[in-house]
Coordinates of C-alpha atoms in Angstrom, one line a residue:
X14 CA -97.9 -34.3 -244.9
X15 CA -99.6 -33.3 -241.8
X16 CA -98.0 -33.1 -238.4
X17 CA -98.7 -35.9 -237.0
X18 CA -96.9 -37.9 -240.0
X19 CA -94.1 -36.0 -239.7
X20 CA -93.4 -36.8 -236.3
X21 CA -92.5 -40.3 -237.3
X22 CA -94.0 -43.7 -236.2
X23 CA -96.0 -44.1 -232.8
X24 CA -93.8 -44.4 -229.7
X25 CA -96.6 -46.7 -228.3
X26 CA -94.3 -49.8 -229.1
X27 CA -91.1 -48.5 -227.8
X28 CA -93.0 -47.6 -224.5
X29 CA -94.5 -51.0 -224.3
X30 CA -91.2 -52.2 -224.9
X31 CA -89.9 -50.2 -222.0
X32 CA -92.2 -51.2 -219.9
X33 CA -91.7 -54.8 -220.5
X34 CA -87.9 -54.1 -219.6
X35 CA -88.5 -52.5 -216.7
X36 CA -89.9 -55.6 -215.0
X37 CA -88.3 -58.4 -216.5
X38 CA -84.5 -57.0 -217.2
X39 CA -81.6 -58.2 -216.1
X40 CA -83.0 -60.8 -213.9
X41 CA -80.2 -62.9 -215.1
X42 CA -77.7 -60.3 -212.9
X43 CA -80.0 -60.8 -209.5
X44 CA -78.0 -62.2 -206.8
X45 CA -80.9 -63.8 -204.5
X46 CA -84.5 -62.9 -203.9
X47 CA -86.3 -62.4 -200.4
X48 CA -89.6 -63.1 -200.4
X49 CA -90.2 -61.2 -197.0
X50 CA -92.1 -58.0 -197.6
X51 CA -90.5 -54.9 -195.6
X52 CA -92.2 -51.9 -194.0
X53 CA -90.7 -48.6 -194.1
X54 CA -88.9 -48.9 -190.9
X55 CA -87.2 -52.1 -191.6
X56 CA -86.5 -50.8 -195.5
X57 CA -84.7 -47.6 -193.8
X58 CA -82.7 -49.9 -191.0
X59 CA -81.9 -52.4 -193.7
X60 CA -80.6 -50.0 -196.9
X61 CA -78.4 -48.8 -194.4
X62 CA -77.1 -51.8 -192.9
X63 CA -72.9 -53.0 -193.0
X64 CA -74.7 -56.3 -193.8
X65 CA -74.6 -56.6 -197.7
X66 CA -77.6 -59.2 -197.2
X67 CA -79.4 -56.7 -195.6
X68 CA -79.0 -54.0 -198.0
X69 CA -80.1 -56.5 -200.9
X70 CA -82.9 -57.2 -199.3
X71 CA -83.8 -53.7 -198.9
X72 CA -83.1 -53.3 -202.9
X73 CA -85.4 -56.4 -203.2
X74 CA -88.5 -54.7 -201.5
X75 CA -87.4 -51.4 -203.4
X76 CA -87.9 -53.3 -206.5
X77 CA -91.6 -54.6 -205.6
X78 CA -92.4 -50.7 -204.8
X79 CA -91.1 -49.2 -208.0
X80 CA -93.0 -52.2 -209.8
X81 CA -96.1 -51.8 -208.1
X82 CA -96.2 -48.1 -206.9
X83 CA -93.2 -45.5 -206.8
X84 CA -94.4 -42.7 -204.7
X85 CA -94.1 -46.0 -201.8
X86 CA -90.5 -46.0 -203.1
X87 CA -89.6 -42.3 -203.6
X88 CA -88.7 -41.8 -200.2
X89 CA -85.9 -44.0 -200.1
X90 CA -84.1 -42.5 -203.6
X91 CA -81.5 -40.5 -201.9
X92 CA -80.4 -43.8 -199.9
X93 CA -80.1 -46.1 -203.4
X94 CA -78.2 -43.6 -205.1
X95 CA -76.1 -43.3 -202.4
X96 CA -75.2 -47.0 -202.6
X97 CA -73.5 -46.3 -206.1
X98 CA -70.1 -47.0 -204.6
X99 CA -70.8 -49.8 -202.6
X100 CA -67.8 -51.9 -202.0
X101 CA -69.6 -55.0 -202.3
X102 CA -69.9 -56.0 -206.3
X103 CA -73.4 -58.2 -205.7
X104 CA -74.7 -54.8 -204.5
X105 CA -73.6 -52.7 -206.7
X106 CA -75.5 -54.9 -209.3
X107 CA -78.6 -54.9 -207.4
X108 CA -78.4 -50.7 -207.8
X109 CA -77.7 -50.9 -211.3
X110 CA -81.0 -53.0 -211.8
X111 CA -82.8 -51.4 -209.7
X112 CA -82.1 -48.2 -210.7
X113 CA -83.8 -49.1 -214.7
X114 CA -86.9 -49.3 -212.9
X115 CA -87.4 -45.9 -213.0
X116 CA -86.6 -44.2 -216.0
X117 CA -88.1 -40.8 -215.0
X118 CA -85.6 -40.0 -212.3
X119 CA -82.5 -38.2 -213.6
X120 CA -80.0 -38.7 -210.5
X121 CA -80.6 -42.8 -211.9
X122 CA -79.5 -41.7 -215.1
X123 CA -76.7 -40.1 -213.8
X124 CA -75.4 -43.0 -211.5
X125 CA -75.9 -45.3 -214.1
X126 CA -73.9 -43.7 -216.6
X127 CA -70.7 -43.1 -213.9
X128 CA -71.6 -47.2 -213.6
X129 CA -70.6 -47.6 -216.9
X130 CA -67.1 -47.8 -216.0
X131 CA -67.3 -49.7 -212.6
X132 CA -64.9 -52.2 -212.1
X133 CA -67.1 -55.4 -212.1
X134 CA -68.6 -56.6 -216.0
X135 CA -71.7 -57.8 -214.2
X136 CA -72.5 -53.9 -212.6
X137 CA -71.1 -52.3 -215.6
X138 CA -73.7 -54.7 -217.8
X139 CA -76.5 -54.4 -215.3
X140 CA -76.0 -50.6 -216.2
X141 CA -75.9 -50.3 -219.6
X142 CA -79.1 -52.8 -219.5
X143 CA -80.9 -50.2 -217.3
X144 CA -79.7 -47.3 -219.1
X145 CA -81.8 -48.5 -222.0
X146 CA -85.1 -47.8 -220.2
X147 CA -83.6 -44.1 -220.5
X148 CA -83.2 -44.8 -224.1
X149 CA -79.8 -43.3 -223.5
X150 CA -77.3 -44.4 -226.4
X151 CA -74.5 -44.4 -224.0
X152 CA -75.1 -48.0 -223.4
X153 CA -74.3 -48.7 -226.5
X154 CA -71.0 -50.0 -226.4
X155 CA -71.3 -52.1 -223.5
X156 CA -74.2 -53.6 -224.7
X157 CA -72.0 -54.7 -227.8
X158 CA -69.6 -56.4 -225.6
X159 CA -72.2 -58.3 -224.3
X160 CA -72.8 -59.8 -227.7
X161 CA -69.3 -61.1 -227.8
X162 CA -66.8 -63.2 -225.9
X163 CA -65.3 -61.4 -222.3
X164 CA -61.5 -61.2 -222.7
X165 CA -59.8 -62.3 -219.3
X166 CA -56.3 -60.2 -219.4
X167 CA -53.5 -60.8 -217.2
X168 CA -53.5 -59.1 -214.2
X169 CA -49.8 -59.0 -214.0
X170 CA -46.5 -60.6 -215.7
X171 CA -45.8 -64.3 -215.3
X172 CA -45.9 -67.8 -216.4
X173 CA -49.3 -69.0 -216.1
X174 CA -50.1 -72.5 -214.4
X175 CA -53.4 -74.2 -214.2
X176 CA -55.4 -72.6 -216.6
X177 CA -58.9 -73.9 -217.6
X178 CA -59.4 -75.5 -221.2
X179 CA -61.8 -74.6 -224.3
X180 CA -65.5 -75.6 -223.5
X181 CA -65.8 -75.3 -219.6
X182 CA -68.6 -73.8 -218.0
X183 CA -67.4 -71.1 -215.3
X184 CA -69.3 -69.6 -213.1
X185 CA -68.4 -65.9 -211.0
X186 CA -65.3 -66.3 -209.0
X187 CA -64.2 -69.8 -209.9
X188 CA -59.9 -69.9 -210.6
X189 CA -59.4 -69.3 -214.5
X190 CA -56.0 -69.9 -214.2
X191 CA -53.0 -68.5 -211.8
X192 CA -49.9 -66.4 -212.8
X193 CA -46.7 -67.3 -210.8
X194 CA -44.7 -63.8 -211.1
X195 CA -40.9 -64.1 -211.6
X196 CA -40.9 -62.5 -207.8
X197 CA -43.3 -62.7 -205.5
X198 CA -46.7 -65.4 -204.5
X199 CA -49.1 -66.6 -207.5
X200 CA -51.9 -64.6 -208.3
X201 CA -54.9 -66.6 -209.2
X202 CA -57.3 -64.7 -211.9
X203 CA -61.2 -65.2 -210.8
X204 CA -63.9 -65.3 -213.6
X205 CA -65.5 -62.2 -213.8
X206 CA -69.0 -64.0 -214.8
X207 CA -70.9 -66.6 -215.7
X208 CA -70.8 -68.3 -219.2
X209 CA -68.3 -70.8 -221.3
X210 CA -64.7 -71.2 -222.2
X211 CA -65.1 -69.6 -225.7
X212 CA -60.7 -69.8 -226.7
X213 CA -57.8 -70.0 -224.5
X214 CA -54.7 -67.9 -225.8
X215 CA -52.3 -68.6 -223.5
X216 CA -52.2 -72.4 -222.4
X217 CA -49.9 -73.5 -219.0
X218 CA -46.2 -72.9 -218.8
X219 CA -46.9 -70.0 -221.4
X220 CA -45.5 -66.7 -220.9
X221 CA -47.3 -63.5 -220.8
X222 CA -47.0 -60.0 -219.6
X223 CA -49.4 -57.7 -218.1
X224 CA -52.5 -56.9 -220.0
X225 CA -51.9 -59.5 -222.4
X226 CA -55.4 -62.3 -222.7
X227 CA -55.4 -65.0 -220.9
X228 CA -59.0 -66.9 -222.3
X229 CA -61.9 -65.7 -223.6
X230 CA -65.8 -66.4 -222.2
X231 CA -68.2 -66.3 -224.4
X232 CA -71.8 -64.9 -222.9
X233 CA -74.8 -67.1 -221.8
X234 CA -77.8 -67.1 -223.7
X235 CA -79.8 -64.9 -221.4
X236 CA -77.1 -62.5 -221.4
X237 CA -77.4 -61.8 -225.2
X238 CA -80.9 -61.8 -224.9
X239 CA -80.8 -58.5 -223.1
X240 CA -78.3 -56.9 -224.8
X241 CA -80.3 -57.8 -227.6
X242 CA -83.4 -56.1 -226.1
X243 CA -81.2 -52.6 -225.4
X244 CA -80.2 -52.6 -228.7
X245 CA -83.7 -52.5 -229.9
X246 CA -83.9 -49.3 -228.4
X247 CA -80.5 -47.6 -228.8
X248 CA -78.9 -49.9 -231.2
X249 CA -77.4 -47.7 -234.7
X250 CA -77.3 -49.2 -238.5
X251 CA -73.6 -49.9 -237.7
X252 CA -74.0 -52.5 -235.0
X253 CA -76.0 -54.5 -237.4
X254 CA -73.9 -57.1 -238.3
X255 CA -73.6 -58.3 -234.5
X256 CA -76.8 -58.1 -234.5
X257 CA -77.9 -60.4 -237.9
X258 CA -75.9 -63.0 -236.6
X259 CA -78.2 -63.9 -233.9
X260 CA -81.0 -63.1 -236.3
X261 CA -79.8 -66.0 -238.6
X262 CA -80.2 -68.5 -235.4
X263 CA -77.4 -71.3 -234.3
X264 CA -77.6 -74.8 -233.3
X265 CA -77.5 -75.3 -229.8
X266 CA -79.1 -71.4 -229.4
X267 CA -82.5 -70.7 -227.7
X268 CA -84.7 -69.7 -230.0
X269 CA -85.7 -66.4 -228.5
X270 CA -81.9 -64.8 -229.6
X271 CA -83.2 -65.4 -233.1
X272 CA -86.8 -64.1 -232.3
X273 CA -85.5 -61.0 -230.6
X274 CA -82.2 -60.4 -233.5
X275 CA -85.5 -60.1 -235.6
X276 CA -86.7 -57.1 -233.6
X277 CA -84.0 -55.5 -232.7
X278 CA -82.7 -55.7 -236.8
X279 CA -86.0 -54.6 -237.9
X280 CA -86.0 -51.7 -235.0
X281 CA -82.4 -50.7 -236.0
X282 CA -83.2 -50.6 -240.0
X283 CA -86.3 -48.2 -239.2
X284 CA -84.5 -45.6 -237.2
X285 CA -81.9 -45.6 -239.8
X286 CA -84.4 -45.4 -242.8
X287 CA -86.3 -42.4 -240.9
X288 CA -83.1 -40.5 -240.3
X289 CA -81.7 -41.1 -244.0
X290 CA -82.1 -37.9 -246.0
X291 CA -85.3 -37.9 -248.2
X292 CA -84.5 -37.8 -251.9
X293 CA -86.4 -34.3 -254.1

């Protein structure tokens, strides 16, 4: 066997995957887009702006650079990463994608991975999708929850009242449902992001304590679609299963889950059939 063989296959598919991702991913995440161009002055005064707008803007033009020439961008790394813990959620996701645009700076992999546990599901998915341009495995799990219905959990003990029914589209921030509390004012429980009703567990008048599910939302197509495409990179024999179910298509699916399940299974089976022990 000569050396080259035993290397393995050519990484010139995986890097034209990457490459691929690093433009197009998580698009579905963006909050807005600004199509006015920024020097470096007005990137500097805007990145560090109290205005949230602002500092998506400046994440906007940081994008363009990064896509079209990084050492324009480079500059302005220390003030991105320093916008990790951002207190506004839509920026925090703008970070997180931003961030998967360059795959050869570790302080990105770093924020990224502490990302993994942020608070919102849309940052923490926004992560995990740009973690896969590191072809870092630690995105695997969240990019498995991406594959399957959100569970909405109480956010405290109480009857609930007015909770939304199997079936309805929800977008971010619309009222699931609200939880009167045997003391104190309701609490109304927001929808963490976008998709469909997928089940509803606890209907009104029913009784739940904290922690317990509420509903279910089951993802948007797009949404698969990229977890799909991190999977092809970092996805393990055992996560097949969630994987051939999009590969065996559904009515009412777009076709590209079933076209990229195809992939991503075919990717999965060939790492695990080059790491499986060759017989004597």
């Amino acid at each position: 066997m000569n050396q080259e063989a035993a290397r393995g296959p050519s990484r010139w598919p995986l890097l034209v995957i990457l490459a691929a991702m690093l433009v197009v991913t998580f698009s579905f995440f963006r909050m807005t887009w600004f199509g006015v161009r920024l020097s470096d002055e007005a990137l500097a005064e805007k990145i560090g702006s109290d205005k949230p707008r602002d500092v998506q803007h400046a994440l906007e033009e940081m994008s363009m650079r990064m896509q079209g020439d990084k050492d324009a961008a480079r500059p302005f790394y220390d003030e991105v990463c320093a916008l990790e813990e951002h207190p506004e959620t839509p920026v925090r996701n703008m970070v997180a994608w931003v961030m998967g645009m360059d795959n050869g700076e570790p302080r990105f992999r770093d924020a990224l991975v502490r990302l993994l546990e942020d608070d919102a599901v849309t940052v923490r998915y926004n992560a995990a999708c740009s973690l896969t341009t590191f072809g870092d495995e630690r995105a695997r799990p969240i990019l498995l929850e991406m594959l399957e219905p959100h569970r909405v959990l109480a956010p405290v003990s109480g009857t609930v009242e007015d909770v939304l029914g199997h079936g309805i589209a929800v977008k971010l921030g619309v009222q699931l449902a609200r939880i009167a509390p045997a003391e104190g004012d309701r609490v109304e429980v927001r929808c963490p992001l976008e998709g469909t009703i997928h089940r509803v567990l606890t209907g009104s008048g029913g009784r739940l304590e904290k922690g317990d599910e509420i509903l279910s939302i089951a993802p948007l197509d797009v949404q698969i679609l990229e977890a799909l495409k991190g999977l092809y990179l970092v996805g393990r024999a055992e996560d097949l299963p969630l994987v051939e179910a999009f590969e065996r298509g559904a009515a009412g699916r777009d076709p590209l889950l079933q076209t990229q399940a195809r992939s991503t299974a075919e990717a999965i089976r060939g790492r695990a059939a080059q790491a499986a022990p060759k017989s004597q």
